[in-house]
Coordinates of C-alpha atoms in Angstrom, one line a residue:
Chain A
M1 CA 0.0 -0.2 0.1
K2 CA 2.4 2.3 0.8
R3 CA 4.5 1.6 -2.5
V4 CA 1.0 2.3 -4.2
L5 CA 1.2 5.7 -2.6
R6 CA 4.6 6.5 -3.5
R7 CA 4.2 5.8 -6.8
L8 CA 0.7 7.9 -7.1
A9 CA 2.6 10.5 -5.8
W10 CA 5.6 10.3 -8.4
A11 CA 3.3 10.1 -11.1
A12 CA 1.8 13.5 -9.8
F13 CA 5.4 14.9 -9.4
V14 CA 6.3 14.1 -13.3
I15 CA 3.0 15.6 -14.4
W16 CA 3.1 18.6 -12.3
A17 CA 7.0 18.9 -13.7
T18 CA 6.4 18.3 -17.2
V19 CA 3.3 20.8 -17.6
S20 CA 6.1 23.3 -15.4
A21 CA 8.2 22.4 -18.1
A22 CA 5.8 23.1 -21.2
F23 CA 4.6 26.4 -19.6
L24 CA 8.2 27.9 -19.3
V25 CA 9.0 26.7 -22.8
N26 CA 5.6 28.0 -24.1
N27 CA 6.0 31.8 -22.8
A28 CA 9.4 32.0 -24.2
L29 CA 7.4 32.0 -27.6
P30 CA 8.1 35.5 -28.9
S31 CA 4.1 35.8 -29.8
D32 CA 1.6 38.6 -28.7
P33 CA -1.4 36.7 -27.7
A34 CA -3.3 39.6 -26.5
R35 CA -3.3 40.8 -30.3
M36 CA -4.2 37.6 -31.7
V37 CA -7.2 37.7 -29.3
A38 CA -8.1 41.4 -30.4
G39 CA -7.2 40.8 -33.9
Q40 CA -4.8 42.2 -36.5
Q41 CA -7.1 45.5 -37.2
A42 CA -7.7 46.5 -33.4
P43 CA -6.5 49.7 -31.8
P44 CA -3.8 49.6 -29.6
A45 CA -6.3 50.5 -26.8
A46 CA -8.1 47.3 -26.9
V47 CA -5.2 45.0 -27.3
A48 CA -3.9 46.4 -24.0
K49 CA -7.2 46.0 -22.6
I50 CA -7.4 42.4 -23.6
R51 CA -3.7 42.0 -22.3
K52 CA -4.7 43.2 -18.9
D53 CA -8.5 41.2 -18.8
L54 CA -6.1 37.8 -19.8
G55 CA -3.2 38.8 -17.0
L56 CA -0.4 39.1 -19.4
D57 CA 0.9 42.0 -18.1
R58 CA 1.6 40.4 -15.1
P59 CA 5.2 38.9 -14.3
L60 CA 5.7 35.1 -15.7
R61 CA 5.8 33.7 -12.0
V62 CA 2.6 35.5 -11.2
Q63 CA 0.9 33.9 -14.5
Y64 CA 2.3 30.8 -13.5
V65 CA 1.2 30.8 -10.1
L66 CA -2.5 31.6 -11.9
F67 CA -2.1 29.1 -14.3
L68 CA -1.6 26.3 -11.5
R69 CA -4.3 27.8 -9.2
R70 CA -7.1 27.6 -12.4
L71 CA -5.8 24.5 -13.5
V72 CA -7.6 22.4 -10.4
H73 CA -9.4 24.3 -8.2
L74 CA -12.8 23.6 -6.0
G75 CA -16.1 24.9 -7.1
P76 CA -19.5 24.6 -7.0
S77 CA -20.7 21.0 -8.1
S78 CA -23.3 22.7 -10.6
F79 CA -23.0 26.0 -12.0
A80 CA -24.6 28.1 -15.0
K81 CA -22.6 27.9 -18.2
N82 CA -22.3 31.7 -18.2
D83 CA -21.3 32.2 -14.8
P84 CA -18.3 34.5 -15.0
A85 CA -16.3 32.9 -12.6
H86 CA -16.5 29.4 -13.8
A87 CA -17.0 30.1 -17.9
N88 CA -13.8 27.8 -18.5
C89 CA -14.0 25.2 -16.5
A90 CA -15.4 21.2 -16.7
N91 CA -15.9 19.7 -13.4
V92 CA -16.3 16.4 -11.5
G93 CA -18.3 17.3 -8.4
P94 CA -16.4 20.0 -6.7
L95 CA -13.5 19.5 -8.7
H96 CA -13.1 21.9 -11.4
V97 CA -10.1 21.9 -13.9
D98 CA -9.7 25.0 -15.8
L99 CA -7.3 25.7 -18.8
G100 CA -8.6 29.1 -19.8
R101 CA -9.6 29.8 -23.5
S102 CA -8.2 29.2 -27.1
Y103 CA -6.8 32.2 -28.7
Q104 CA -8.1 31.2 -31.9
Q105 CA -11.1 29.1 -31.8
R106 CA -12.3 31.8 -28.5
R107 CA -13.8 28.4 -26.9
P108 CA -13.0 26.7 -23.7
V109 CA -10.0 24.7 -23.6
V110 CA -11.6 22.0 -21.8
T111 CA -14.6 22.0 -24.2
I112 CA -12.3 21.7 -27.1
L113 CA -10.5 18.9 -25.7
G114 CA -13.6 17.3 -24.4
E115 CA -14.9 16.8 -28.2
R116 CA -11.2 15.9 -29.3
A117 CA -10.4 13.4 -27.0
P118 CA -13.1 10.6 -27.5
R119 CA -12.0 10.7 -31.2
T120 CA -8.2 10.0 -30.3
L121 CA -9.1 7.2 -27.7
L122 CA -11.0 5.5 -30.6
L123 CA -8.4 5.7 -33.0
A124 CA -5.5 4.4 -30.7
L125 CA -7.8 1.7 -29.3
S126 CA -8.6 0.3 -33.1
A127 CA -4.8 0.9 -33.6
A128 CA -4.1 -1.4 -30.5
I129 CA -6.2 -3.7 -31.7
V130 CA -4.6 -3.9 -35.7
Q131 CA -1.5 -4.0 -33.5
A132 CA -2.3 -6.8 -31.4
L133 CA -4.1 -8.9 -34.1
I134 CA -1.1 -8.3 -36.8
G135 CA 1.4 -8.4 -34.1
V136 CA 0.8 -11.5 -32.0
T137 CA -0.2 -13.7 -34.9
A138 CA 2.9 -12.7 -37.1
G139 CA 5.2 -13.4 -34.0
I140 CA 3.8 -17.0 -33.3
F141 CA 4.1 -17.5 -37.2
A142 CA 7.6 -16.4 -37.4
A143 CA 8.3 -18.3 -33.9
V144 CA 7.0 -21.5 -35.2
K145 CA 8.9 -21.2 -38.7
K146 CA 12.0 -20.3 -36.6
Q147 CA 15.2 -19.9 -38.6
K148 CA 12.9 -21.0 -42.1
T149 CA 11.9 -18.9 -44.9
G150 CA 8.3 -17.9 -43.3
D151 CA 10.5 -16.3 -40.3
R152 CA 12.7 -14.6 -42.5
V153 CA 9.8 -13.2 -44.3
A154 CA 8.2 -12.1 -41.3
V155 CA 11.3 -10.7 -39.3
G156 CA 12.0 -8.9 -42.5
L157 CA 9.0 -7.2 -43.3
S158 CA 8.9 -6.1 -39.6
L159 CA 12.0 -4.3 -39.9
L160 CA 10.7 -2.6 -42.6
G161 CA 7.6 -1.5 -40.9
V162 CA 9.8 -0.4 -38.1
S163 CA 11.9 1.8 -40.4
A164 CA 9.0 2.9 -42.6
P165 CA 8.0 6.8 -41.0
T166 CA 4.1 6.8 -40.1
F167 CA 3.4 9.3 -42.7
L168 CA 4.7 7.2 -45.2
I169 CA 2.3 4.2 -44.6
G170 CA -0.4 6.5 -44.3
L171 CA 0.7 8.3 -47.6
L172 CA 0.9 5.0 -48.9
L173 CA -2.5 3.4 -47.5
Q174 CA -4.4 6.9 -48.6
W175 CA -3.1 6.6 -52.4
L176 CA -3.8 2.9 -52.8
F177 CA -7.1 2.7 -50.7
A178 CA -8.7 6.2 -51.0
F179 CA -7.2 7.3 -54.2
K180 CA -6.8 4.4 -56.8
L181 CA -9.4 1.8 -55.4
R182 CA -11.9 4.4 -53.7
L183 CA -12.4 1.8 -50.7
F184 CA -12.4 4.2 -48.0
P185 CA -12.5 8.3 -47.5
I186 CA -9.1 9.9 -48.5
D187 CA -9.1 11.8 -45.0
G188 CA -11.6 13.8 -42.5
F189 CA -14.0 12.6 -39.9
G190 CA -17.4 12.2 -42.0
D191 CA -20.7 13.1 -40.4
T192 CA -22.9 10.0 -40.0
T193 CA -21.8 6.7 -37.7
A194 CA -21.0 4.7 -40.6
E195 CA -18.8 7.6 -42.4
H196 CA -17.1 7.7 -39.1
A197 CA -16.2 4.1 -39.3
A198 CA -15.2 4.0 -42.6
S199 CA -13.1 7.1 -42.0
L200 CA -11.4 5.2 -39.3
V201 CA -10.4 2.5 -41.3
L202 CA -7.2 4.0 -42.3
P203 CA -5.6 5.8 -39.9
A204 CA -6.5 3.0 -37.7
V205 CA -4.1 0.4 -39.7
T206 CA -1.4 3.3 -40.4
L207 CA -0.9 3.7 -36.5
G208 CA -1.6 0.1 -35.7
I209 CA 1.1 -1.3 -38.5
F210 CA 4.5 0.7 -36.9
G211 CA 3.5 -1.2 -33.6
A212 CA 2.5 -4.3 -35.1
A213 CA 6.1 -4.6 -36.5
Y214 CA 7.5 -3.6 -33.0
Y215 CA 5.2 -6.1 -31.8
T216 CA 5.9 -9.0 -34.3
R217 CA 9.8 -9.3 -33.0
I218 CA 8.9 -9.3 -29.1
V219 CA 6.1 -11.6 -29.4
R220 CA 8.6 -13.8 -31.5
D221 CA 11.4 -13.4 -29.0
E222 CA 8.8 -14.2 -26.2
M223 CA 7.5 -17.3 -28.0
I224 CA 10.5 -19.0 -29.2
G225 CA 12.0 -18.6 -25.5
E226 CA 9.0 -20.3 -24.3
L227 CA 8.3 -23.3 -27.0
S228 CA 11.8 -24.6 -25.8
H229 CA 10.6 -25.2 -22.1
D230 CA 10.2 -28.8 -21.3
Y231 CA 6.6 -28.2 -20.6
V232 CA 6.4 -27.5 -24.2
R233 CA 7.8 -31.1 -25.0
T234 CA 5.5 -32.6 -22.2
A235 CA 2.4 -31.3 -23.6
R236 CA 3.2 -32.3 -27.2
A237 CA 4.1 -36.0 -25.8
K238 CA 0.5 -36.1 -24.4
G239 CA -0.2 -36.1 -27.8
L240 CA -1.9 -32.4 -27.8
G241 CA -2.2 -30.6 -30.9
P242 CA -0.2 -28.4 -32.4
V243 CA -2.4 -24.9 -32.1
A244 CA -3.2 -26.3 -28.8
V245 CA 0.5 -26.1 -27.1
I246 CA 1.2 -22.7 -29.1
V247 CA -2.3 -21.0 -27.7
R248 CA -3.0 -22.5 -24.4
H249 CA 0.4 -23.1 -23.1
A250 CA 3.3 -21.2 -24.7
L251 CA 1.2 -18.4 -25.6
R252 CA -0.7 -18.0 -22.1
N253 CA 3.2 -17.9 -20.6
A254 CA 4.6 -15.5 -23.3
L255 CA 1.3 -13.1 -22.1
M256 CA 3.1 -11.1 -19.5
P257 CA 5.8 -9.7 -20.9
I258 CA 3.6 -8.8 -23.7
V259 CA 1.0 -7.2 -21.9
T260 CA 3.5 -5.1 -20.1
I261 CA 5.2 -3.6 -23.5
F262 CA 1.3 -3.0 -24.4
G263 CA 1.3 -0.6 -21.3
L264 CA 4.7 0.8 -22.0
E265 CA 4.3 1.8 -25.6
V266 CA 1.5 4.0 -25.1
G267 CA 3.7 7.3 -25.3
T268 CA 4.7 5.7 -28.8
L269 CA 1.1 5.3 -29.9
V270 CA 0.6 9.2 -28.5
G271 CA 3.8 10.1 -30.9
G272 CA 2.1 8.1 -33.5
A273 CA -1.3 9.4 -33.0
I274 CA 0.0 13.1 -33.9
I275 CA 1.7 12.2 -37.5
T276 CA -1.4 9.8 -38.3
E277 CA -4.2 12.4 -37.3
S278 CA -2.3 15.2 -39.2
V279 CA -2.0 12.9 -42.4
F280 CA -5.6 12.2 -42.3
R281 CA -7.0 15.1 -41.4
W282 CA -8.4 13.4 -38.2
P283 CA -9.9 15.8 -35.6
G284 CA -8.5 14.3 -32.7
I285 CA -5.8 15.8 -29.8
G286 CA -2.9 15.0 -32.1
S287 CA -3.5 17.1 -35.3
L288 CA -5.1 19.6 -32.6
S289 CA -1.5 20.0 -30.8
V290 CA 0.0 20.2 -34.2
D291 CA -2.3 23.1 -35.4
A292 CA -2.0 24.8 -31.7
M293 CA 1.6 24.9 -32.0
L294 CA 1.7 26.3 -35.6
D295 CA -1.0 28.7 -34.2
R296 CA 1.2 29.5 -31.2
D297 CA -2.3 29.0 -29.2
G298 CA -0.5 29.1 -25.8
P299 CA -3.7 27.7 -23.7
L300 CA -4.6 25.3 -26.2
I301 CA -0.9 23.9 -26.6
M302 CA -0.7 23.8 -22.4
G303 CA -4.3 21.7 -22.7
C304 CA -2.6 19.3 -24.9
V305 CA 0.6 18.8 -22.8
V306 CA -1.4 18.3 -20.0
V307 CA -3.7 15.6 -21.4
T308 CA -0.9 13.8 -23.4
S309 CA 1.6 14.0 -20.4
S310 CA -1.0 12.5 -18.2
V311 CA -2.1 9.8 -20.4
V312 CA 1.7 8.7 -21.0
V313 CA 2.7 9.0 -17.0
L314 CA -0.5 7.3 -15.8
S315 CA -0.4 4.6 -18.4
T316 CA 3.4 3.8 -17.2
L317 CA 1.5 3.9 -13.7
A318 CA -1.0 1.2 -14.6
V319 CA 1.6 -1.0 -16.1
D320 CA 3.7 -0.9 -12.7
L321 CA 0.9 -1.5 -10.7
A322 CA -0.9 -4.5 -12.6
Y323 CA 2.9 -6.1 -12.6
A324 CA 2.9 -6.0 -8.7
V325 CA -0.6 -7.2 -8.4
L326 CA -0.2 -10.2 -10.9
D327 CA 3.7 -11.0 -10.0
P328 CA 4.1 -11.4 -6.0
R329 CA 8.0 -11.2 -6.7
V330 CA 7.7 -7.5 -8.0
R331 CA 5.7 -6.6 -4.7
R332 CA 8.0 -7.1 -1.9
T333 CA 10.8 -5.1 -3.6
Chain B
M1 CA 36.7 10.5 -52.0
R2 CA 35.8 7.8 -54.5
P3 CA 32.3 5.9 -53.2
A4 CA 34.6 2.6 -53.0
A5 CA 37.2 4.1 -51.0
L6 CA 34.5 5.4 -48.6
I7 CA 32.5 2.3 -48.2
A8 CA 36.1 0.8 -47.5
S9 CA 36.8 3.1 -44.6
A10 CA 33.2 2.9 -43.4
R11 CA 33.6 -0.7 -43.2
S12 CA 36.9 -0.6 -41.7
M13 CA 35.5 1.7 -38.7
V14 CA 32.5 -0.6 -38.1
G15 CA 34.9 -3.8 -38.0
R16 CA 37.5 -1.8 -35.6
L17 CA 34.5 -0.7 -33.6
A18 CA 33.1 -4.4 -33.5
Q19 CA 36.7 -5.6 -32.2
T20 CA 36.9 -3.1 -29.5
A21 CA 33.7 -4.2 -28.3
F22 CA 34.6 -7.9 -28.1
G23 CA 38.4 -7.3 -27.9
R24 CA 39.2 -10.3 -30.4
E25 CA 38.6 -10.9 -34.3
A26 CA 35.8 -13.2 -33.6
G27 CA 32.8 -10.6 -33.3
G28 CA 34.7 -9.2 -36.8
A29 CA 34.0 -12.5 -38.0
R30 CA 30.4 -12.7 -37.1
L31 CA 29.8 -9.2 -38.4
R32 CA 31.0 -10.2 -42.0
A33 CA 28.9 -13.1 -41.8
S34 CA 25.8 -11.6 -40.5
G35 CA 23.5 -11.3 -43.5
S36 CA 21.5 -8.0 -42.1
A37 CA 24.8 -6.0 -41.4
R38 CA 26.1 -6.6 -44.6
A39 CA 22.7 -5.5 -46.2
G40 CA 22.8 -2.5 -43.5
L41 CA 26.5 -1.8 -44.4
V42 CA 25.7 -1.4 -48.1
L43 CA 22.9 0.8 -47.5
V44 CA 24.2 3.1 -45.4
G45 CA 27.1 3.5 -47.9
L46 CA 25.1 4.2 -50.8
L47 CA 23.6 7.1 -48.4
I48 CA 27.1 8.6 -47.8
A49 CA 27.8 7.8 -50.9
F50 CA 24.8 10.0 -52.4
A51 CA 24.9 12.6 -49.7
V52 CA 28.5 13.0 -50.8
L53 CA 28.6 12.8 -54.9
G54 CA 25.0 13.7 -55.1
P55 CA 24.8 17.4 -54.7
L56 CA 27.9 17.4 -57.2
V57 CA 26.9 15.6 -59.7
A58 CA 23.1 16.9 -59.8
P59 CA 22.8 18.6 -63.2
N60 CA 20.6 21.6 -61.6
D61 CA 20.1 23.6 -58.7
P62 CA 18.1 22.3 -55.7
Y63 CA 16.8 26.0 -54.8
T64 CA 15.8 27.3 -58.5
S65 CA 12.6 26.6 -60.4
D66 CA 13.1 26.3 -64.1
F67 CA 10.1 27.6 -65.5
A68 CA 11.7 26.6 -69.0
R69 CA 12.3 23.1 -69.1
G70 CA 10.7 22.0 -65.6
V71 CA 7.1 23.0 -66.8
T72 CA 4.7 20.5 -68.9
P73 CA 2.2 22.7 -71.4
E74 CA -0.2 22.1 -69.0
H75 CA 1.7 23.9 -66.1
L76 CA 2.5 20.7 -64.1
P77 CA 6.1 19.1 -63.1
V78 CA 7.6 17.3 -65.6
G79 CA 8.3 13.4 -64.8
P80 CA 11.8 11.6 -64.8
S81 CA 13.9 13.1 -68.0
R82 CA 17.4 13.3 -69.0
D83 CA 17.1 16.9 -67.9
F84 CA 15.9 16.2 -64.5
W85 CA 16.6 12.7 -63.5
L86 CA 13.8 12.4 -60.8
G87 CA 11.6 14.9 -62.1
T88 CA 10.7 18.6 -61.0
D89 CA 8.7 19.5 -58.0
R90 CA 5.6 21.7 -57.6
L91 CA 7.9 24.5 -57.9
F92 CA 9.3 23.1 -61.1
R93 CA 13.0 22.5 -59.1
D94 CA 15.0 19.6 -59.9
V95 CA 13.8 16.4 -57.2
F96 CA 17.1 15.0 -57.9
A97 CA 19.4 18.0 -56.6
R98 CA 17.2 18.6 -53.7
L99 CA 17.2 14.7 -53.0
A100 CA 21.0 14.5 -52.9
T101 CA 20.9 18.0 -50.8
G102 CA 18.3 16.4 -48.5
A103 CA 20.6 13.3 -48.1
R104 CA 23.3 15.8 -46.5
I105 CA 20.8 17.2 -44.1
S106 CA 19.6 14.4 -42.9
L107 CA 22.9 12.7 -42.5
V108 CA 24.5 15.5 -40.6
I109 CA 21.6 15.9 -38.3
G110 CA 21.1 12.1 -37.8
V111 CA 25.1 11.4 -36.8
G112 CA 25.0 14.8 -34.8
A113 CA 22.3 14.5 -33.2
T114 CA 23.3 10.8 -32.2
A115 CA 26.8 11.7 -31.2
I116 CA 25.1 14.4 -28.4
A117 CA 22.6 12.0 -27.4
T118 CA 25.0 9.0 -26.9
V119 CA 27.8 11.3 -25.0
V120 CA 25.0 12.6 -22.6
G121 CA 23.4 9.4 -22.4
S122 CA 26.4 7.4 -21.7
V123 CA 28.0 9.6 -18.8
V124 CA 24.6 9.8 -17.3
G125 CA 24.0 6.3 -17.7
V126 CA 27.2 5.2 -16.0
L127 CA 27.0 7.9 -13.4
A128 CA 23.4 6.7 -12.4
G129 CA 24.6 3.1 -12.7
W130 CA 27.6 3.7 -10.6
Y131 CA 25.8 5.7 -7.7
E132 CA 22.8 3.1 -7.7
G133 CA 20.3 4.2 -5.1
R134 CA 22.0 7.7 -3.9
W135 CA 20.5 10.9 -4.8
V136 CA 22.9 11.3 -8.3
D137 CA 20.8 8.2 -9.5
T138 CA 17.9 9.1 -7.8
L139 CA 17.8 12.6 -9.6
L140 CA 19.1 11.8 -12.7
M141 CA 16.8 8.8 -13.6
R142 CA 13.8 11.1 -12.3
V143 CA 14.8 13.6 -14.7
V144 CA 14.7 10.8 -17.6
D145 CA 11.2 9.7 -16.1
V146 CA 10.3 13.8 -16.5
G147 CA 11.6 13.7 -20.3
L148 CA 10.2 10.5 -21.6
A149 CA 6.6 12.1 -20.6
F150 CA 7.5 15.7 -22.2
P151 CA 6.2 16.2 -25.5
F152 CA 9.3 16.7 -27.4
L153 CA 7.8 18.4 -30.4
L154 CA 6.5 21.3 -28.4
I155 CA 10.7 22.4 -27.2
V156 CA 11.6 22.2 -31.0
M157 CA 9.3 24.6 -32.0
A158 CA 9.6 26.7 -29.6
L159 CA 13.2 26.7 -29.7
G160 CA 12.7 27.3 -33.6
A161 CA 10.2 30.4 -33.1
A162 CA 12.7 32.2 -30.3
L163 CA 15.4 31.8 -33.2
E164 CA 12.9 33.4 -35.4
R165 CA 14.0 30.7 -37.8
T166 CA 14.0 26.8 -37.4
T167 CA 18.1 26.3 -38.9
A168 CA 19.8 22.8 -39.0
S169 CA 21.8 23.4 -35.9
T170 CA 18.3 24.2 -33.9
I171 CA 17.1 20.7 -35.1
F172 CA 20.1 18.3 -34.4
L173 CA 20.7 20.2 -30.9
T174 CA 17.2 19.5 -29.8
L175 CA 16.9 16.1 -31.0
G176 CA 20.5 15.4 -29.6
F177 CA 19.6 16.9 -26.2
T178 CA 16.2 15.2 -25.8
G179 CA 17.5 11.8 -27.1
W180 CA 19.6 10.6 -24.9
L181 CA 17.2 9.5 -22.0
G182 CA 16.6 5.8 -23.7
V183 CA 20.3 5.5 -23.9
A184 CA 20.9 6.7 -20.4
R185 CA 18.5 3.9 -19.4
I186 CA 20.3 0.8 -21.0
V187 CA 23.9 2.1 -20.2
R188 CA 22.8 2.4 -16.6
S189 CA 21.5 -1.2 -16.5
K190 CA 24.6 -2.4 -18.2
T191 CA 27.1 -0.4 -15.6
L192 CA 25.1 -2.3 -12.7
Q193 CA 26.1 -5.7 -14.3
V194 CA 29.8 -4.3 -14.8
R195 CA 30.1 -2.6 -11.6
S196 CA 30.4 -5.6 -9.3
L197 CA 32.5 -7.7 -11.8
D198 CA 36.1 -9.0 -10.5
Y199 CA 38.3 -6.7 -12.6
V200 CA 36.0 -3.5 -11.5
L201 CA 36.2 -4.4 -7.9
A202 CA 40.4 -5.4 -8.5
A203 CA 40.9 -2.5 -9.7
R204 CA 39.4 -0.5 -6.8
A205 CA 40.9 -2.4 -4.1
L206 CA 44.5 -1.6 -6.1
G207 CA 43.2 1.9 -4.8
Q208 CA 42.6 3.8 -8.5
S209 CA 40.6 6.7 -8.2
T210 CA 36.6 6.7 -8.9
P211 CA 36.9 8.6 -12.5
R212 CA 39.7 6.4 -13.4
V213 CA 38.0 3.2 -12.7
L214 CA 35.0 4.7 -14.7
L215 CA 36.9 5.8 -17.6
R216 CA 39.5 2.7 -17.7
H217 CA 37.4 0.0 -16.9
V218 CA 33.3 0.3 -16.6
L219 CA 32.9 2.9 -20.0
P220 CA 35.0 0.1 -22.3
N221 CA 32.7 -2.4 -21.0
V222 CA 29.3 -0.8 -21.3
S223 CA 30.8 0.3 -24.9
G224 CA 29.6 -2.8 -26.6
P225 CA 25.7 -2.2 -26.2
V226 CA 26.3 1.9 -26.8
V227 CA 27.6 1.0 -30.4
V228 CA 24.7 -0.8 -31.3
I229 CA 22.4 1.6 -29.9
A230 CA 24.0 4.8 -31.3
T231 CA 23.5 2.8 -34.7
I232 CA 20.1 2.4 -34.1
L233 CA 19.4 6.1 -32.7
V234 CA 20.6 7.3 -36.0
A235 CA 17.8 5.6 -38.0
Q236 CA 15.6 6.9 -35.1
M237 CA 16.9 10.6 -35.3
I238 CA 16.7 10.3 -39.5
L239 CA 13.1 9.6 -38.7
A240 CA 12.5 12.1 -36.4
E241 CA 14.1 14.9 -38.5
S242 CA 11.6 14.0 -41.3
V243 CA 8.8 13.7 -39.1
L244 CA 9.4 17.5 -37.8
S245 CA 9.8 18.6 -41.5
Y246 CA 6.6 16.9 -42.4
L247 CA 4.8 18.8 -39.8
G248 CA 6.0 21.8 -40.7
A249 CA 8.6 22.0 -37.6
G250 CA 11.6 21.4 -39.4
I251 CA 14.0 23.5 -40.8
A252 CA 12.8 26.4 -42.6
P253 CA 12.0 26.1 -46.4
P254 CA 13.3 26.6 -48.8
A255 CA 16.0 24.1 -47.6
P256 CA 15.1 20.7 -49.0
T257 CA 14.7 18.6 -46.2
W258 CA 13.2 14.9 -46.8
G259 CA 10.1 14.9 -44.8
H260 CA 9.0 18.5 -46.3
M261 CA 9.7 17.2 -49.9
L262 CA 7.0 14.8 -49.0
F263 CA 4.5 17.0 -47.7
E264 CA 4.7 19.0 -50.4
G265 CA 4.3 16.4 -53.1
Q266 CA 1.1 14.6 -51.2
D267 CA -1.1 17.1 -52.8
Y268 CA 0.3 16.1 -56.5
L269 CA 0.1 12.2 -55.6
G270 CA -2.2 11.6 -58.7
A271 CA -0.2 13.7 -60.9
A272 CA 3.5 13.8 -59.9
P273 CA 3.6 10.5 -57.7
W274 CA 8.1 10.9 -58.5
I275 CA 7.8 14.2 -55.8
T276 CA 6.4 11.9 -53.2
I277 CA 8.4 8.4 -54.3
A278 CA 11.5 10.1 -54.2
P279 CA 12.0 11.0 -50.8
G280 CA 10.1 8.5 -49.1
V281 CA 11.8 5.6 -50.5
A282 CA 15.2 7.7 -49.4
I283 CA 13.8 7.7 -46.1
L284 CA 13.2 4.4 -46.2
L285 CA 16.1 2.9 -47.2
S286 CA 17.9 4.9 -44.8
V287 CA 16.2 4.2 -41.5
L288 CA 16.3 0.9 -42.8
G289 CA 20.0 1.0 -43.5
F290 CA 21.1 2.3 -40.3
N291 CA 18.7 0.0 -38.3
L292 CA 20.0 -3.3 -40.1
L293 CA 23.3 -2.5 -39.4
G294 CA 22.2 -1.7 -35.6
E295 CA 20.7 -5.5 -35.7
G296 CA 24.0 -6.9 -37.0
L297 CA 26.1 -5.6 -35.0
R298 CA 23.7 -6.6 -32.1
D299 CA 23.6 -10.2 -33.2
A300 CA 27.6 -10.2 -33.5
L301 CA 27.7 -8.7 -29.9
D302 CA 25.2 -11.2 -28.5
P303 CA 25.4 -14.6 -30.5
R304 CA 22.6 -16.1 -27.7
K305 CA 20.0 -13.5 -29.3
T306 CA 20.0 -15.3 -32.5

């Protein structure tokens, strides 16, 4: 229990440190947010007023403290949408999260993130399924055919997959399946559920292929290790079919490290999502953060950093804790 | 330098690195026998030759639009021909010349960033591993944890904006100083193994100072995995550079980075696919080359893995 609390505290610290570093970097950007909010044609007096309203005339330390205080604070459990004190808040009970307003979109950052996050989650989950399906199948295949042609082909393809940049795979799929064969939409999100589903296929496969390539090698190495154990020989000697031996015995034992790496690869998945979403103009957090950075939209950049770093840190934490639950040997240290 | 000489010198360099890593000829022999290492060496050699010679033999300037010969009557880029070996791009510039200049950019950034990342990562890793459990280790590893959760795209863009214009040095410094985290982790775990070996204990028992033990006994014995990581890191750096320039956060145009060439070409996939195919193939083969070489080196260093 003490260990769990310590890990939680550490996770909170890492998120805080990341967000603070991002705040510093973000404020080093030579842009004038007040001018952006006011518009290019606004008179200097209006710009000055907005600068004062946004607190941009205060020293950086004060802005930082205000930012943190706003980020997570306590407030009423229910409040009117037009309540000026909580206009930019999202809340869980009395716990409020406020990331300010986007300079470009002129809406609360939490609202924008709330719209975008489920789409990225959908994309990431679909990609994870693609990744697991291809990776585990190809990995087992390569392990069974160890040192034969089938293994060489699978390993070679996986190395090719690891070497191809995500945007290259995306462009290739776009060209083949959307431009030439016209099977799927070339990009975007669509308006109906059916369109969403059709638009999801290519980005999900794109994002999944990189992981699948990486995964194939892990599964292969783990399975080769397991298949060389005595219990596999015993199972075979009992007269068990090859499928039962592989799936029920060897795969089961290889699963633990495979699942661990799955959890630790969430960071890579997030990075890949940024690129995939940009290629396919998928309106999730990834494309949002690129747009926010190119637009120098400070509050929106900070919002994206808070979300992505939290996801990465929390998934690492989840793997750590799951490991402790599953494997008693880890718990004691 | 002639390409053959270049390849030979690169080959002897890698061989020598492998030898220092094993301390004997066996590693070199295993390296030569490895198919993936040979394929990797060929690809990397071709990339180096292309980066060195390409811009010299290219018949056109990479930055100049040719409105006379580089345009079709329909105002589209011309395809591969005798004048333009790989066609022209959407601004009617020579794709071959741009690809060759881009190879220099990719290679310099890839190798430069890797050098920084490897040095920083090795120093941090050895120190953390040597002082395991003490405050130095705790501090350094916490920095690594925070770094791994940090979106590095933001740093690059912020630096680029602060310097008004993103140059090659901005990119390779940023990639270098963000890429050492993984190296540090691996070097640390290797140092933990080496630290308690007899020859290190003997050196300490003989009264050698800590810096001397670290430099003379620990560092050379963790260098094997470092060579492998560094090779694969070059691939990752080339990949990272292309991603940044594809997303518009790389070296500012008109510099012909491969990632940005791809970005410019994607709207012309139907009409002028060569604009996209050329940099795409170039990125793929370069990254593949360094990955294969890294794999070959790893297999040669650790034969049990194969």
